[in-house]
Every structure is written in structure tokens, then in C-alpha cells.
CSV table of C-alpha atoms in Angstrom, one decimal:
chain,number,residue,atom,x,y,z
G,1,UNK,CA,-34.3,63.7,35.4
G,2,UNK,CA,-33.0,66.8,33.8
G,3,UNK,CA,-36.1,68.8,34.7
G,4,UNK,CA,-35.8,67.5,38.3
G,5,UNK,CA,-32.2,68.6,38.6
G,6,UNK,CA,-32.8,72.0,37.1
G,7,UNK,CA,-35.8,72.6,39.4
G,8,UNK,CA,-33.7,71.6,42.4
G,9,UNK,CA,-30.9,73.9,41.4
G,10,UNK,CA,-33.3,76.7,41.1
G,11,UNK,CA,-34.2,76.4,44.8
G,12,UNK,CA,-30.7,77.3,45.7
G,13,UNK,CA,-29.7,77.7,49.3
G,14,UNK,CA,-33.1,76.8,50.7
G,15,UNK,CA,-33.1,73.3,49.3
G,16,UNK,CA,-31.3,71.7,52.1
G,17,UNK,CA,-33.9,72.8,54.7
G,18,UNK,CA,-36.8,72.0,52.4
G,19,UNK,CA,-35.9,68.4,51.5
G,20,UNK,CA,-35.5,65.3,53.7
G,21,UNK,CA,-33.8,62.7,51.5
G,22,UNK,CA,-33.5,58.9,51.8
G,23,UNK,CA,-31.5,56.9,49.3
G,24,UNK,CA,-32.0,53.3,48.1
G,25,UNK,CA,-29.2,51.3,46.5
G,26,UNK,CA,-31.5,48.8,44.8
G,27,UNK,CA,-31.4,48.7,41.0
G,28,UNK,CA,-34.2,49.9,38.7
G,29,UNK,CA,-34.8,46.3,37.7
G,30,UNK,CA,-35.9,45.7,41.3
G,31,UNK,CA,-38.5,48.4,41.0
G,32,UNK,CA,-36.8,50.8,43.4
G,33,UNK,CA,-34.8,52.9,40.9
G,34,UNK,CA,-32.3,55.2,42.6
G,35,UNK,CA,-34.2,56.0,45.8
G,36,UNK,CA,-36.8,58.3,47.1
G,37,UNK,CA,-37.0,61.9,48.5
G,38,UNK,CA,-39.5,64.0,50.3
G,39,UNK,CA,-40.2,67.2,48.5
G,40,UNK,CA,-41.0,70.6,50.0
G,41,UNK,CA,-44.7,69.8,50.3
G,42,UNK,CA,-43.9,66.7,52.3
G,43,UNK,CA,-44.8,64.3,49.5
G,44,UNK,CA,-42.5,61.3,48.9
G,45,UNK,CA,-41.3,61.1,45.3
G,46,UNK,CA,-39.6,58.3,43.4
G,47,UNK,CA,-36.3,59.0,41.8
G,48,UNK,CA,-35.9,56.9,38.7
G,49,UNK,CA,-32.4,56.0,37.5
G,50,UNK,CA,-31.2,57.7,34.3
G,51,UNK,CA,-29.7,55.3,31.7
G,52,UNK,CA,-26.0,55.4,31.5
G,53,UNK,CA,-24.6,55.5,27.9
G,54,UNK,CA,-22.5,52.4,28.2
G,55,UNK,CA,-20.7,51.5,24.9
G,56,UNK,CA,-17.4,49.7,25.1
G,57,UNK,CA,-17.0,49.9,21.3
G,58,UNK,CA,-16.8,53.7,21.6
G,59,UNK,CA,-13.1,54.2,22.2
G,60,UNK,CA,-13.4,58.0,22.1
G,61,UNK,CA,-15.9,57.8,25.0
G,62,UNK,CA,-13.7,55.5,27.0
G,63,UNK,CA,-10.6,57.5,26.4
G,64,UNK,CA,-12.3,60.7,27.4
G,65,UNK,CA,-13.7,58.9,30.5
G,66,UNK,CA,-10.2,57.8,31.4
G,67,UNK,CA,-9.0,61.3,31.2
G,68,UNK,CA,-11.8,62.6,33.4
G,69,UNK,CA,-11.3,59.8,35.9
G,70,UNK,CA,-7.6,60.5,36.3
G,71,UNK,CA,-8.1,64.2,36.5
G,72,UNK,CA,-11.1,64.3,38.9
G,73,UNK,CA,-11.2,60.9,40.7
G,74,UNK,CA,-7.8,59.4,41.1
G,75,UNK,CA,-6.6,62.0,43.5
G,76,UNK,CA,-8.9,60.5,46.2
G,77,UNK,CA,-10.1,57.1,44.8
G,78,UNK,CA,-8.0,54.1,43.9
G,79,UNK,CA,-8.8,51.5,41.2
G,80,UNK,CA,-6.5,48.9,42.5
G,81,UNK,CA,-7.5,46.2,40.0
G,82,UNK,CA,-6.7,48.3,37.0
G,83,UNK,CA,-3.2,48.8,35.5
G,84,UNK,CA,-2.2,51.8,33.4
G,85,UNK,CA,-0.8,49.4,30.8
G,86,UNK,CA,-4.2,47.7,30.5
G,87,UNK,CA,-5.8,51.1,29.8
G,88,UNK,CA,-3.2,51.8,27.1
G,89,UNK,CA,-3.8,48.3,25.5
G,90,UNK,CA,-7.6,48.1,25.6
G,91,UNK,CA,-8.4,51.7,25.0
G,92,UNK,CA,-5.9,52.0,22.1
G,93,UNK,CA,-4.0,54.8,23.7
G,94,UNK,CA,-0.2,55.0,22.9
G,95,UNK,CA,1.7,54.1,26.1
G,96,UNK,CA,3.7,57.3,25.8
G,97,UNK,CA,0.5,59.3,26.0
G,98,UNK,CA,-0.7,57.3,29.0
G,99,UNK,CA,2.6,58.0,30.7
G,100,UNK,CA,2.5,61.7,30.0
G,101,UNK,CA,-1.2,62.5,30.7
G,102,UNK,CA,-2.9,59.7,32.6
G,103,UNK,CA,-0.3,58.5,35.2
G,104,UNK,CA,-0.8,61.1,37.9
G,105,UNK,CA,0.0,58.8,40.9
G,106,UNK,CA,2.9,56.7,39.6
G,107,UNK,CA,5.7,56.7,37.1
G,108,UNK,CA,5.5,53.0,36.2
G,109,UNK,CA,3.0,52.1,33.5
G,110,UNK,CA,2.6,48.6,34.9
G,111,UNK,CA,1.4,49.9,38.2
G,112,UNK,CA,-2.2,49.9,39.4
G,113,UNK,CA,-4.2,53.1,39.9
G,114,UNK,CA,-3.7,54.1,43.5
G,115,UNK,CA,-5.1,57.1,45.3
G,116,UNK,CA,-2.8,60.1,45.5
G,117,UNK,CA,-3.8,60.9,49.1
G,118,UNK,CA,-3.5,58.6,52.0
G,119,UNK,CA,-6.9,57.0,52.8
G,120,UNK,CA,-6.4,57.5,56.5
G,121,UNK,CA,-5.9,61.3,55.9
G,122,UNK,CA,-9.0,61.3,53.8
G,123,UNK,CA,-11.0,59.5,56.4
G,124,UNK,CA,-10.1,62.3,58.8
G,125,UNK,CA,-11.2,64.9,56.3
G,126,UNK,CA,-14.4,63.3,55.0
G,127,UNK,CA,-15.4,61.0,57.9
G,128,UNK,CA,-14.8,57.9,55.7
G,129,UNK,CA,-12.1,56.8,53.4
G,130,UNK,CA,-13.2,57.0,49.7
G,131,UNK,CA,-13.9,53.5,48.3
G,132,UNK,CA,-11.9,51.8,45.6
G,133,UNK,CA,-13.8,52.4,42.3
G,134,UNK,CA,-12.5,49.3,40.3
G,135,UNK,CA,-15.8,47.5,40.8
G,136,UNK,CA,-18.2,50.3,41.9
G,137,UNK,CA,-20.4,50.0,38.8
G,138,UNK,CA,-20.7,46.2,39.4
G,139,UNK,CA,-21.6,46.8,43.0
G,140,UNK,CA,-24.1,49.7,42.4
G,141,UNK,CA,-25.0,49.4,38.8
G,142,UNK,CA,-24.1,51.6,35.8
G,143,UNK,CA,-27.3,53.6,36.0
G,144,UNK,CA,-27.0,54.2,39.7
G,145,UNK,CA,-23.5,55.6,39.4
G,146,UNK,CA,-24.5,57.8,36.5
G,147,UNK,CA,-27.6,59.1,38.3
G,148,UNK,CA,-25.6,59.7,41.5
G,149,UNK,CA,-22.9,61.8,39.7
G,150,UNK,CA,-25.7,63.9,38.1
G,151,UNK,CA,-27.6,64.4,41.3
G,152,UNK,CA,-25.5,66.7,43.4
G,153,UNK,CA,-27.1,70.0,44.5
G,154,UNK,CA,-26.1,72.9,46.7
G,155,UNK,CA,-26.7,72.4,50.4
G,156,UNK,CA,-25.0,74.9,52.8
G,157,UNK,CA,-25.8,72.6,55.8
G,158,UNK,CA,-23.3,70.1,54.5
G,159,UNK,CA,-19.5,70.4,55.3
G,160,UNK,CA,-18.6,70.7,51.6
G,161,UNK,CA,-21.7,72.7,50.6
G,162,UNK,CA,-23.3,70.0,48.5
G,163,UNK,CA,-25.7,67.1,49.0
G,164,UNK,CA,-26.9,64.3,46.7
G,165,UNK,CA,-30.4,63.1,45.9
G,166,UNK,CA,-29.4,59.5,45.4
G,167,UNK,CA,-27.1,59.1,48.4
G,168,UNK,CA,-28.3,61.5,51.1
G,169,UNK,CA,-25.5,63.2,53.1
G,170,UNK,CA,-22.8,61.7,51.1
G,171,UNK,CA,-19.3,62.4,52.4
G,172,UNK,CA,-18.0,63.0,48.8
G,173,UNK,CA,-17.8,66.7,47.7
G,174,UNK,CA,-19.2,67.7,44.3
G,175,UNK,CA,-15.9,67.3,42.6
G,176,UNK,CA,-17.4,67.9,39.2
G,177,UNK,CA,-18.9,71.2,40.2
G,178,UNK,CA,-16.4,73.4,38.2
G,179,UNK,CA,-17.0,71.2,35.1
G,180,UNK,CA,-20.8,71.5,35.5
G,181,UNK,CA,-20.5,75.3,35.8
G,182,UNK,CA,-18.4,75.6,32.6
G,183,UNK,CA,-20.5,73.3,30.4
G,184,UNK,CA,-24.0,73.2,29.3
G,185,UNK,CA,-26.3,70.6,30.9
G,186,UNK,CA,-26.1,68.4,27.8
G,187,UNK,CA,-22.3,68.6,27.6
G,188,UNK,CA,-22.0,67.9,31.3
G,189,UNK,CA,-24.2,64.8,31.0
G,190,UNK,CA,-22.0,63.6,28.1
G,191,UNK,CA,-18.8,64.0,30.1
G,192,UNK,CA,-20.3,62.2,33.1
G,193,UNK,CA,-21.6,59.5,30.6
G,194,UNK,CA,-18.0,59.0,29.3
G,195,UNK,CA,-16.7,58.8,32.9
G,196,UNK,CA,-19.3,56.1,33.9
G,197,UNK,CA,-18.6,54.3,30.6
G,198,UNK,CA,-14.9,54.1,31.6
G,199,UNK,CA,-15.8,53.0,35.1
G,200,UNK,CA,-18.0,50.3,33.7
G,201,UNK,CA,-15.1,49.1,31.6
G,202,UNK,CA,-12.8,49.1,34.7
G,203,UNK,CA,-15.4,46.8,36.4
G,204,UNK,CA,-15.4,44.3,33.6
G,205,UNK,CA,-13.1,45.0,30.6
G,206,UNK,CA,-14.3,41.8,28.9
G,207,UNK,CA,-18.0,42.6,29.1
G,208,UNK,CA,-18.4,43.4,25.5
G,209,UNK,CA,-16.6,40.3,24.3
G,210,UNK,CA,-18.5,38.2,26.8
G,211,UNK,CA,-21.8,39.5,25.4
G,212,UNK,CA,-20.8,39.0,21.8
G,213,UNK,CA,-19.5,35.4,22.5
G,214,UNK,CA,-22.6,34.7,24.6
G,215,UNK,CA,-24.9,35.7,21.7
G,216,UNK,CA,-23.2,33.3,19.3
G,217,UNK,CA,-23.2,30.5,21.8
G,218,UNK,CA,-26.9,30.9,22.3
G,219,UNK,CA,-27.5,31.1,18.6
G,220,UNK,CA,-25.4,27.9,18.1
G,221,UNK,CA,-27.4,26.1,20.7
G,222,UNK,CA,-30.7,27.1,19.1
G,223,UNK,CA,-29.5,25.9,15.7
G,224,UNK,CA,-28.2,22.7,17.2
G,225,UNK,CA,-31.6,22.1,18.8
G,226,UNK,CA,-33.1,21.4,15.3
G,227,UNK,CA,-31.0,18.4,14.4
G,228,UNK,CA,-31.1,17.1,17.9
G,229,UNK,CA,-34.9,17.3,17.9
G,230,UNK,CA,-35.2,15.5,14.5
G,231,UNK,CA,-32.6,12.9,15.6
G,232,UNK,CA,-34.6,12.2,18.8
G,233,UNK,CA,-37.8,12.0,16.8
G,234,UNK,CA,-36.2,9.4,14.4
G,235,UNK,CA,-34.9,7.3,17.2
G,236,UNK,CA,-38.2,7.1,18.9
G,237,UNK,CA,-40.6,6.9,15.9
G,238,UNK,CA,-41.2,3.1,16.2
G,239,UNK,CA,-41.6,3.2,20.0
G,240,UNK,CA,-45.3,3.1,20.9
């Protein structure tokens, strides 16, 4: 994936005319990855999804992702199912710090995350209102969102000067462009990984707990199977 992005970046301004892109939203588990594109030689190539670094136990990653989301995403996108107070509680951020640094669209910590700009105004600007991001990773998949954010490239034919390999002709500008210019590729991928980690948490804050509880439930059922099997064998031992 890194090699592909770097090679595309090297093509510069001629890339938009050289590529004809089509995006698929199916998950990698379905065998379709993150879509396909036609390269400059007219050959269709498969774009595999990169693996998002999802780890709800990494509070530092989630906190950094929350900061990136509020600084780069919340101006246009809402997350209407997430409250600032829940961020403070689950991510172990002191409420006063959330109020000072993360509440950019409201002054009440109990409020949901709402877009700073009117969606109707944004629809006039971009051609479509930016979607709510509360459940975006559950809709698209963690890996899809991660790959999408890493797949912007320069395209002067587009209104905002950028296009995307995963979602061709996306209305969204490359809002992380300045960050990408300032950081190394490895650092940029780490920042995007933290952002997607936070978005995955927004989509299902209880995911980690559910997975842990589910593991022990399955383990309990497997252990219970042994006495149940032996009891059943004892009950039916005299039945021919």
C-alpha cells in the first residue's frame, strides 16, 4: 500500500488523466478489498485494504485520535451518537481538558458532537452534505476507512485538487493534506491509525468489553460441555 501511494504521488499532476478509478465498498473478507483501479497502461489492478491499527486498550491512541477528529473532522462532520462526556469518561480524559481542547462546536460537555457548519451550506459547497461519522466504521469497516484516508492523491481535474483511490471522485477534500506534508509517511500513517481507532470506538464503545466477555462465555460453554457429555453418557449407558 505504501509503495502504491508513493508511486502515485510521484506521478503528480498527470495522474488524474492517466487513471480511471472505480471503487468497491465490499470488505476484504468478501474478497473485493477496497476496490479496483485502471492504471496508466489500461490494466485493472486490485487495491487491497490496509489493516487499521484498532486497539481500544491503547488510551493514548484513542486520545490522540479524538484530538485529530475534533481538529480535522468535526468542523464538517457530526458524530450525533457520541457525547463529549462519554469521551471524557471512556478515554480517561479529565473533563476540564475535554472542555478546553475538544469541545469546538459546543460549550456543554453533555452535548453530542455536531458539525460546526450547516449541512445545507456544505451540500452547496461540496455537492453533498458530509455524512455523520458516528457509525461510519461499522458501515464501511475499519480497514476501508483507514485505507480511504491514506489514499488521497493530487488531481487538478477535481474541484478541490484531490481524488481518492478507494472512493473515486469523492466530494471530500484532502483535509489531512497539511498533516501529510509535515510528517513522514510512517508518522502520518500512525496519526491516521489513531484517528480510525477513535472512529471505531465511536461506532461501538463496548466492542472490547463485548469481545472479552464473549471469549469467557465461549470458554465456559466449552468447559460445561464436558460434564454435560459425561452426564448424558451416564443416563443412556443402559439403553440399548
